[in-house]
Tab-separated table of C-alpha atoms and ligand atoms in Angstrom:
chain	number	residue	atom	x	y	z
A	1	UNK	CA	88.167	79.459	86.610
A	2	UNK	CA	91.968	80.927	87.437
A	3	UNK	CA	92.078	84.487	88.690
A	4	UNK	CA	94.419	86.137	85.710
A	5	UNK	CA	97.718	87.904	86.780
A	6	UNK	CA	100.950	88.807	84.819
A	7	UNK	CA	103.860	91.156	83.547
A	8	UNK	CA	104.647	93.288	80.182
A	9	UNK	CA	108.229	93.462	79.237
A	10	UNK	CA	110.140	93.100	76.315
A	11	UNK	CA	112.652	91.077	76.678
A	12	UNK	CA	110.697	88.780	79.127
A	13	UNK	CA	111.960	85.402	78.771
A	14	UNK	CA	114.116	85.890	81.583
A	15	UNK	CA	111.236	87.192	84.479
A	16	UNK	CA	111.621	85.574	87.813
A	17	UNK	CA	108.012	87.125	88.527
A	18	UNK	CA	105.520	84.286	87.680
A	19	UNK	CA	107.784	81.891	89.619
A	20	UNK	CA	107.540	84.191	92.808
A	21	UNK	CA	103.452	84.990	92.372
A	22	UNK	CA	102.175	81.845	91.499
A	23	UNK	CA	104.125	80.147	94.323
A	24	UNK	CA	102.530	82.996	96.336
A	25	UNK	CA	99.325	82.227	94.900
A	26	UNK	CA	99.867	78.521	95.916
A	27	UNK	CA	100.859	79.654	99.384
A	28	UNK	CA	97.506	81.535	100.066
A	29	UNK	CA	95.323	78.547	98.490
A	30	UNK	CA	94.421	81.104	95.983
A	31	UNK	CA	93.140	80.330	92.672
A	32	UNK	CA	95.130	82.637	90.394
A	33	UNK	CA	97.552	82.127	87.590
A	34	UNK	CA	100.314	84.754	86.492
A	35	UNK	CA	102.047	84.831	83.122
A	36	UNK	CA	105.148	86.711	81.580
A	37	UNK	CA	103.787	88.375	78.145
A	38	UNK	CA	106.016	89.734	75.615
A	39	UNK	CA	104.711	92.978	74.051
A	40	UNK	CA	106.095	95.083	72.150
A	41	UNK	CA	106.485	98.720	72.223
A	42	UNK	CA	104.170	99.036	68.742
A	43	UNK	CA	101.376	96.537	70.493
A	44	UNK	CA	101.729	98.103	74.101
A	45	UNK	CA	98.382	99.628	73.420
A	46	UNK	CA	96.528	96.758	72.213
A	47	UNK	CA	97.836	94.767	75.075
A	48	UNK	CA	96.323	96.720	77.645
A	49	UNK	CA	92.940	96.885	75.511
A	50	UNK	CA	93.181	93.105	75.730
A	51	UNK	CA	94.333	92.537	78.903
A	52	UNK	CA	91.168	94.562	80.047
A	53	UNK	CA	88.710	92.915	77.309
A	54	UNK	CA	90.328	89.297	79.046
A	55	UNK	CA	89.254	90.172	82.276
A	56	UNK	CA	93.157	90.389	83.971
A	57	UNK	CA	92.867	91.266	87.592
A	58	UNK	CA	96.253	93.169	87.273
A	59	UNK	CA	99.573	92.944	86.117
A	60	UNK	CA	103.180	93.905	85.427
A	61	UNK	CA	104.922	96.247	83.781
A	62	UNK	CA	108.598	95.990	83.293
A	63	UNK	CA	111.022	97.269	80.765
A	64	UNK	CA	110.472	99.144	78.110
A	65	UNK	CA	106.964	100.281	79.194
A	66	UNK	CA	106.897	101.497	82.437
A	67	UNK	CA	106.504	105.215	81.239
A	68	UNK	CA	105.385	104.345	78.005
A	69	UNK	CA	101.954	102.049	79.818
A	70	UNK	CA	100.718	105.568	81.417
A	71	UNK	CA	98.629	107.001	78.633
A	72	UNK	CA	96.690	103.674	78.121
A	73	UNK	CA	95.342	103.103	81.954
A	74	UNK	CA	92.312	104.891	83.493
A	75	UNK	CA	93.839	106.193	86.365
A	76	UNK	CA	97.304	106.737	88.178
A	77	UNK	CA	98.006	106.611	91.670
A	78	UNK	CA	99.921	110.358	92.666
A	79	UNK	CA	102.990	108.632	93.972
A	80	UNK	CA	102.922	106.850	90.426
A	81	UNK	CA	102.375	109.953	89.097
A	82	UNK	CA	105.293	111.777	90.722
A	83	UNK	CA	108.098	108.968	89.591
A	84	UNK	CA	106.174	108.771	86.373
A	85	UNK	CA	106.590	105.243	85.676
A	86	UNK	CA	104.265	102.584	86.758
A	87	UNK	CA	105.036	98.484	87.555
A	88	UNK	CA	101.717	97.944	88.882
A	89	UNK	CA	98.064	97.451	87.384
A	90	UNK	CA	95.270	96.867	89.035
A	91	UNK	CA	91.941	96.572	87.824
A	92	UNK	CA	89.473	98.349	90.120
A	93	UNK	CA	85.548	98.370	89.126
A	94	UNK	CA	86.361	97.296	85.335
A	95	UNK	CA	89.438	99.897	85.205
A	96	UNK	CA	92.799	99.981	85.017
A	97	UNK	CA	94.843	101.618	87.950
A	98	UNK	CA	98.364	102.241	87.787
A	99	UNK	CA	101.065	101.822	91.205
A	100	UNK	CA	104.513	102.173	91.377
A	101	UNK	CA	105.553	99.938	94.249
A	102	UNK	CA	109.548	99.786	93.241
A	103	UNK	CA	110.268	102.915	95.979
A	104	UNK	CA	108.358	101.489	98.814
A	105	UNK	CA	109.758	97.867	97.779
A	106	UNK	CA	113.254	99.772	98.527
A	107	UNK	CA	112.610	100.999	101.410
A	108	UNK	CA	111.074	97.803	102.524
A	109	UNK	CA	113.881	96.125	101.761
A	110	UNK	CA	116.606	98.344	103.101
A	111	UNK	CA	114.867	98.839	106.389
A	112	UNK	CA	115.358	94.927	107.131
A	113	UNK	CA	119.050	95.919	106.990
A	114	UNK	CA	119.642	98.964	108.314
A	115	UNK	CA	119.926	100.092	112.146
A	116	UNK	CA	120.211	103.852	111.763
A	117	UNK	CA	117.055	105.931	111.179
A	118	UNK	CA	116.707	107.365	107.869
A	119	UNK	CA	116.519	110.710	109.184
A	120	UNK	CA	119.993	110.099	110.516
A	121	UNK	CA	121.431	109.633	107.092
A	122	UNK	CA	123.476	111.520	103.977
A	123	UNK	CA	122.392	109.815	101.467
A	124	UNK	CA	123.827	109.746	97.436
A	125	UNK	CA	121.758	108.659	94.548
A	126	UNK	CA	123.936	106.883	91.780
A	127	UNK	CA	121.708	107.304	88.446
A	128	UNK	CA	118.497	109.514	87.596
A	129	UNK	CA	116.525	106.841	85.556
A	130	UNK	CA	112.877	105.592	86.409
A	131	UNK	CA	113.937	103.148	89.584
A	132	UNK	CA	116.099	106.273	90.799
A	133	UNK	CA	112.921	108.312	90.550
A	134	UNK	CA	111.463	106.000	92.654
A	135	UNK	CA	113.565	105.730	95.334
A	136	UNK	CA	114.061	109.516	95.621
A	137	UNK	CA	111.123	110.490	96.270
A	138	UNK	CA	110.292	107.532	98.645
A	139	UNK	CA	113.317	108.578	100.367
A	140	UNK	CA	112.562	112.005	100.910
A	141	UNK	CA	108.740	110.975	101.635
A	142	UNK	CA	109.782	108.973	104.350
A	143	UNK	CA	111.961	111.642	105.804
A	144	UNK	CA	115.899	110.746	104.812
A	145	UNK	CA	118.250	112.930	106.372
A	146	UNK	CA	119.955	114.778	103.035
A	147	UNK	CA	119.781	113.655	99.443
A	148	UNK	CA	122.497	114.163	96.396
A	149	UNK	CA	121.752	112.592	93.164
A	150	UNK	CA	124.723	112.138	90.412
A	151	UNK	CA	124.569	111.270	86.950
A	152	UNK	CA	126.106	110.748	84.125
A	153	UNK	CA	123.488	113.135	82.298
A	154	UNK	CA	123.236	115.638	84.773
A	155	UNK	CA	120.228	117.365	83.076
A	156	UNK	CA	118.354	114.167	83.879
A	157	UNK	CA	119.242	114.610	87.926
A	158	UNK	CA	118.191	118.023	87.350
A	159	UNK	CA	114.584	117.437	86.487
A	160	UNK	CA	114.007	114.155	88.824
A	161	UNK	CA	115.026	116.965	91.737
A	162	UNK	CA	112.885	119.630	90.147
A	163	UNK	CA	110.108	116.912	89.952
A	164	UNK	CA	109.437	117.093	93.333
A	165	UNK	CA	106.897	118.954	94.482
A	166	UNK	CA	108.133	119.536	98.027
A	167	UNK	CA	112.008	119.565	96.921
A	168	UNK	CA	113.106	123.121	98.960
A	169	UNK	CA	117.225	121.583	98.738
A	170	UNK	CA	117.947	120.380	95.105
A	171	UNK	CA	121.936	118.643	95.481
A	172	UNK	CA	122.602	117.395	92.121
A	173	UNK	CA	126.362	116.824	91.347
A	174	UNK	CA	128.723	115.325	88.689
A	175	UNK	CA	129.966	111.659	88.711
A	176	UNK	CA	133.269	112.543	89.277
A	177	UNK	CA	132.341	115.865	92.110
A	178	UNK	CA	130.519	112.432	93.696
A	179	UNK	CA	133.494	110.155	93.779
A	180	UNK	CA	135.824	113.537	95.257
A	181	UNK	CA	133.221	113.495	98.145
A	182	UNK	CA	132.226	110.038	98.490
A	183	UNK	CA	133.498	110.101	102.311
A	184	UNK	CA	130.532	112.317	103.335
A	185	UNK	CA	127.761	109.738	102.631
A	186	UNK	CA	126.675	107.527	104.567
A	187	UNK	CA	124.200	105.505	102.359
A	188	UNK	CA	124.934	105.103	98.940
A	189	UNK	CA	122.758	103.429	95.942
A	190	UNK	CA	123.409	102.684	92.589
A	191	UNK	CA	120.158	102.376	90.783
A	192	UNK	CA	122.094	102.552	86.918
A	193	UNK	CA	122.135	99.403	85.281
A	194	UNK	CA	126.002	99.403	85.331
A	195	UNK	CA	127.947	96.225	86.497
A	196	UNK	CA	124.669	94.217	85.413
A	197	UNK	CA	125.300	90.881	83.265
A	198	UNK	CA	127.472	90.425	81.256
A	199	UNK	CA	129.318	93.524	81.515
A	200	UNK	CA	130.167	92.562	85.006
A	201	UNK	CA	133.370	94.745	85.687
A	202	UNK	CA	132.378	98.292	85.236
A	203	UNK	CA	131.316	100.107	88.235
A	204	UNK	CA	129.455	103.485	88.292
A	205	UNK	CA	131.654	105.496	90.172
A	206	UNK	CA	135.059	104.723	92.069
A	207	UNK	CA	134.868	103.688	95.548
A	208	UNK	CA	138.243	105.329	96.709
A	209	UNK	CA	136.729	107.378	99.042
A	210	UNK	CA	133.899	105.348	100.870
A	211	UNK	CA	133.847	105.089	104.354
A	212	UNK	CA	134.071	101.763	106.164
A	213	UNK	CA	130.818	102.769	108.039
A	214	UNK	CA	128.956	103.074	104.704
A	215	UNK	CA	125.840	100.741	103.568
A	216	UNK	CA	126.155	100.981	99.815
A	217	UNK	CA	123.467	99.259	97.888
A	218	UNK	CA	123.274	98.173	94.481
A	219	UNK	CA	119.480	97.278	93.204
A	220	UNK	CA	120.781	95.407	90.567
A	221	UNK	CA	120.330	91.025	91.375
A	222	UNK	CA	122.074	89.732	88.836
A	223	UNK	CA	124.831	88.835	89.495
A	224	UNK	CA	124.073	88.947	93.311
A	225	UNK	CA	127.207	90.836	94.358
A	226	UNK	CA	128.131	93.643	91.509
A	227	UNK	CA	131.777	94.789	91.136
A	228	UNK	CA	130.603	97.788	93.162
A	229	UNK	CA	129.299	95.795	96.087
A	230	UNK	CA	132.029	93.376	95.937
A	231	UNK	CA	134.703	96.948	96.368
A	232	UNK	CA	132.424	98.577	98.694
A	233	UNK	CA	132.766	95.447	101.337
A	234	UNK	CA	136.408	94.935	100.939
A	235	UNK	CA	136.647	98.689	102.002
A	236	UNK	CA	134.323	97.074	105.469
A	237	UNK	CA	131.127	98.949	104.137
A	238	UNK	CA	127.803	96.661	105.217
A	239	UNK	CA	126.302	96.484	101.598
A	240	UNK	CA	122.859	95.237	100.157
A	241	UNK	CA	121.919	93.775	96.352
A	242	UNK	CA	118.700	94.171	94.298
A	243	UNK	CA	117.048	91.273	96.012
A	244	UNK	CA	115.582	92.643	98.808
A	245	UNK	CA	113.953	95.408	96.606
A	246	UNK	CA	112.796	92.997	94.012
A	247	UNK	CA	110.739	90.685	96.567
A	248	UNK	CA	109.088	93.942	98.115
A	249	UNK	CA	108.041	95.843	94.873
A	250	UNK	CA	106.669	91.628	94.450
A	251	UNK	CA	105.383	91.434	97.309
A	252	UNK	CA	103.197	95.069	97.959
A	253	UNK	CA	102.084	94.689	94.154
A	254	UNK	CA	100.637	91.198	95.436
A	255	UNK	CA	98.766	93.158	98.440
A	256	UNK	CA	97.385	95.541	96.217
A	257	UNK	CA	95.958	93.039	94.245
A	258	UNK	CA	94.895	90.694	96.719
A	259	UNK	CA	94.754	92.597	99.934
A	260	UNK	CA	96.825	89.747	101.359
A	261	UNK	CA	100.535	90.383	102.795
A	262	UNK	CA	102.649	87.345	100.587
A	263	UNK	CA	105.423	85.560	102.896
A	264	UNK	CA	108.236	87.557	101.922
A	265	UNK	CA	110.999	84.921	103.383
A	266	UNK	CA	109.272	82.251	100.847
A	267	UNK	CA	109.364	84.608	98.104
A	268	UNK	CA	113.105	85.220	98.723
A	269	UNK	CA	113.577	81.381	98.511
A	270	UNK	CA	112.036	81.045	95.266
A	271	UNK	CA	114.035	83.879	93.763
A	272	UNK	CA	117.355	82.394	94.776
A	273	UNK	CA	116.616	79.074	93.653
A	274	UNK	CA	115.889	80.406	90.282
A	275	UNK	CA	119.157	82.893	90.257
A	276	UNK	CA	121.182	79.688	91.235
A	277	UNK	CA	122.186	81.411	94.437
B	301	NAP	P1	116.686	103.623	83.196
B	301	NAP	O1	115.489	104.432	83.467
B	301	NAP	O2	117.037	103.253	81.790
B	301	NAP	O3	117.965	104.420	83.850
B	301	NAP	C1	119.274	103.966	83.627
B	301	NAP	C2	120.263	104.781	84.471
B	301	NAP	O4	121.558	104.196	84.287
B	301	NAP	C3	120.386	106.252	84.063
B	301	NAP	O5	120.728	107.023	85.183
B	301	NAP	C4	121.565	106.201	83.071
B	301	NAP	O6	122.275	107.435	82.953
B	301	NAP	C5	122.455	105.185	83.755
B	301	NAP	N1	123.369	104.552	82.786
B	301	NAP	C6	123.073	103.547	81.908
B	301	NAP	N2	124.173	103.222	81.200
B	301	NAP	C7	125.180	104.036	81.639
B	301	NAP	C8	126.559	104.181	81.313
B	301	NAP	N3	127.130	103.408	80.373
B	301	NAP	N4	127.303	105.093	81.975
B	301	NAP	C9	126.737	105.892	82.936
B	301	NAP	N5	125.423	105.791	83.296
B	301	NAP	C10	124.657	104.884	82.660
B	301	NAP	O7	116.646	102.234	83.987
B	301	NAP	P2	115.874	101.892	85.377
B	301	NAP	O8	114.521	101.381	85.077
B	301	NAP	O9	116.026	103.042	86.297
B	301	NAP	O10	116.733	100.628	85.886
B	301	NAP	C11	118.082	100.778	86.283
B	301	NAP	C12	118.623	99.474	86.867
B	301	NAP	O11	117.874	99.127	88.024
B	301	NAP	C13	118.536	98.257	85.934
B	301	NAP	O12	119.710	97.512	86.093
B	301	NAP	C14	117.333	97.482	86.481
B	301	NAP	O13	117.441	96.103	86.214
B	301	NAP	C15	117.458	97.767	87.953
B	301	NAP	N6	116.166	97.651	88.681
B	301	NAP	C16	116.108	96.786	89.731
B	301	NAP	C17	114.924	96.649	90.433
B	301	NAP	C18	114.849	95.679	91.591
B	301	NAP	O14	113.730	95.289	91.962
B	301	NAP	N7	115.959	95.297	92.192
B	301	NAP	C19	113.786	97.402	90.073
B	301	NAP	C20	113.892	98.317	89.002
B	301	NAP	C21	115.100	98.422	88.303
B	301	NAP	P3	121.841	108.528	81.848
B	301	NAP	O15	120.662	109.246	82.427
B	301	NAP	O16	123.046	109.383	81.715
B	301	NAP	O17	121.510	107.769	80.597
């Protein structure tokens, strides 16, 4: 009998997740299945009851329930707890444990990029949602040099900074204060969902004022190079797309269910065949 993996969203249709675990699966002789299910916000609850009743070794959790999920599982991990949004779920001795592994995936990925320590680095957050959350406090757990969030709702910056339980230097500016000062950063991330398909054009901020030394990253994958990326290399900034971050948060949420460390390379195959890129 198949080991039982998969992800919650709603939309779903569109995962690239069972595609990337079962060939992971396949690639550890493992016998384990993973499935996209699409639940509802009204039968979120009753999913998880089921998913437990089934037997599911862990799973998933993607749009709209990644806060939403917490309530239903037994326990959360504190870095889960922090963000407060979970993508993970593992069940550990009949319950279900919550991760967020989208921060570390970041990191992860940008590290495979990046020369400069992280301690070396000014770094501005585009965006204050639940994948900001993420990466901010994985950021400033792993010792980044200086942090500035911006959003368009700047309450919403406010409390992810407040959030933190070590945060002693809160920077939280406007869009435009961000695009004025741009030239002072030396890593830059958008983590809002603008310039995503099929509203292609619209960037978050302006680039006028990057600096050609910049990395700018942009964790959104599809397309593969955003407006915003596309700017920040003509200006001769080294820049980075979702990808990388999408096959980590993958591949540690495999490790915590399996113990095993997936082949990340053949993941990032997989994903790019199915993007078409
Ligand atoms: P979220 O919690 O809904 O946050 C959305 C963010 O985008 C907020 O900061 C929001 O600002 C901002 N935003 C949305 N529309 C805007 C607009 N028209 N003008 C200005 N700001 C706008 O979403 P999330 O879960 O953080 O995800 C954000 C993006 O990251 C999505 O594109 C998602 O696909 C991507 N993502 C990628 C990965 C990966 O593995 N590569 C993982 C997770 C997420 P307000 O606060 O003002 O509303």
């Amino acid at each position: 009998m198949k080991d039982l993996y998969g992800v919650l969203g709603d939309p779903i249709a569109h995962s690239i997740s069972p595609e990337m675990h079962n060939d992971a699966f396949r690639d550890n002789k493992m016998n384990a299945h993973y499935h996209a299910f699409q639940v509802s916000s009204e039968r979120l609850a009753d999913a998880v009851k089921g998913m437990n009743a089934l037997g599911v070794r862990g799973f998933n959790v993607t749009i709209p329930h990644k806060t939403a999920i917490m309530p239903y599982l037994d326990r959360i991990d504190p870095l889960a707890k922090v963000i407060g949004a979970v993508n993970t779920v593992k069940l550990e001795d009949g319950l279900f444990v919550g991760y967020n592994t989208d921060g570390r995936g970041f990191v992860n990925g940008l590290k495979e990029s990046l020369s400069a320590p992280l301690s070396s680095l000014n770094c501005l957050i585009i965006g204050a949602g639940g994948a900001a959350r993420a990466i901010y406090y994985t950021l400033v757990e792993q010792g980044i040099g200086s942090i500035t969030v911006c959003n368009r709702t700047v309450e919403k910056a406010e409390k992810l900074t407040e959030d933190h339980p070590d945060a002693e230097e809160r920077r939280v500016i406007r869009l435009d204060e961000a695009e004025k000062g741009l030239q002072q950063y030396d890593l830059v991330i958008n983590t809002t969902s603008i310039g995503m398909k099929p509203d292609t054009e619209a960037m978050p901020i302006a680039l006028d004022k990057l600096k050609a030394s910049a990395f700018v990253s942009d964790i959104i994958y599809n397309p593969l190079e955003t407006t915003f990326l596309k700017t920040a290399r003509q200006k001769g900034a080294a820049i980075q797309n979702g990808l990388p971050m999408f096959i980590h948060q993958g591949a540690q949420a495999f490790e915590i269910w399996t113990g095993i460390k997936p082949d990340t390379s053949r993941m990032k195959r997989i994903v790019l065949e199915k993007l078409g890129g």
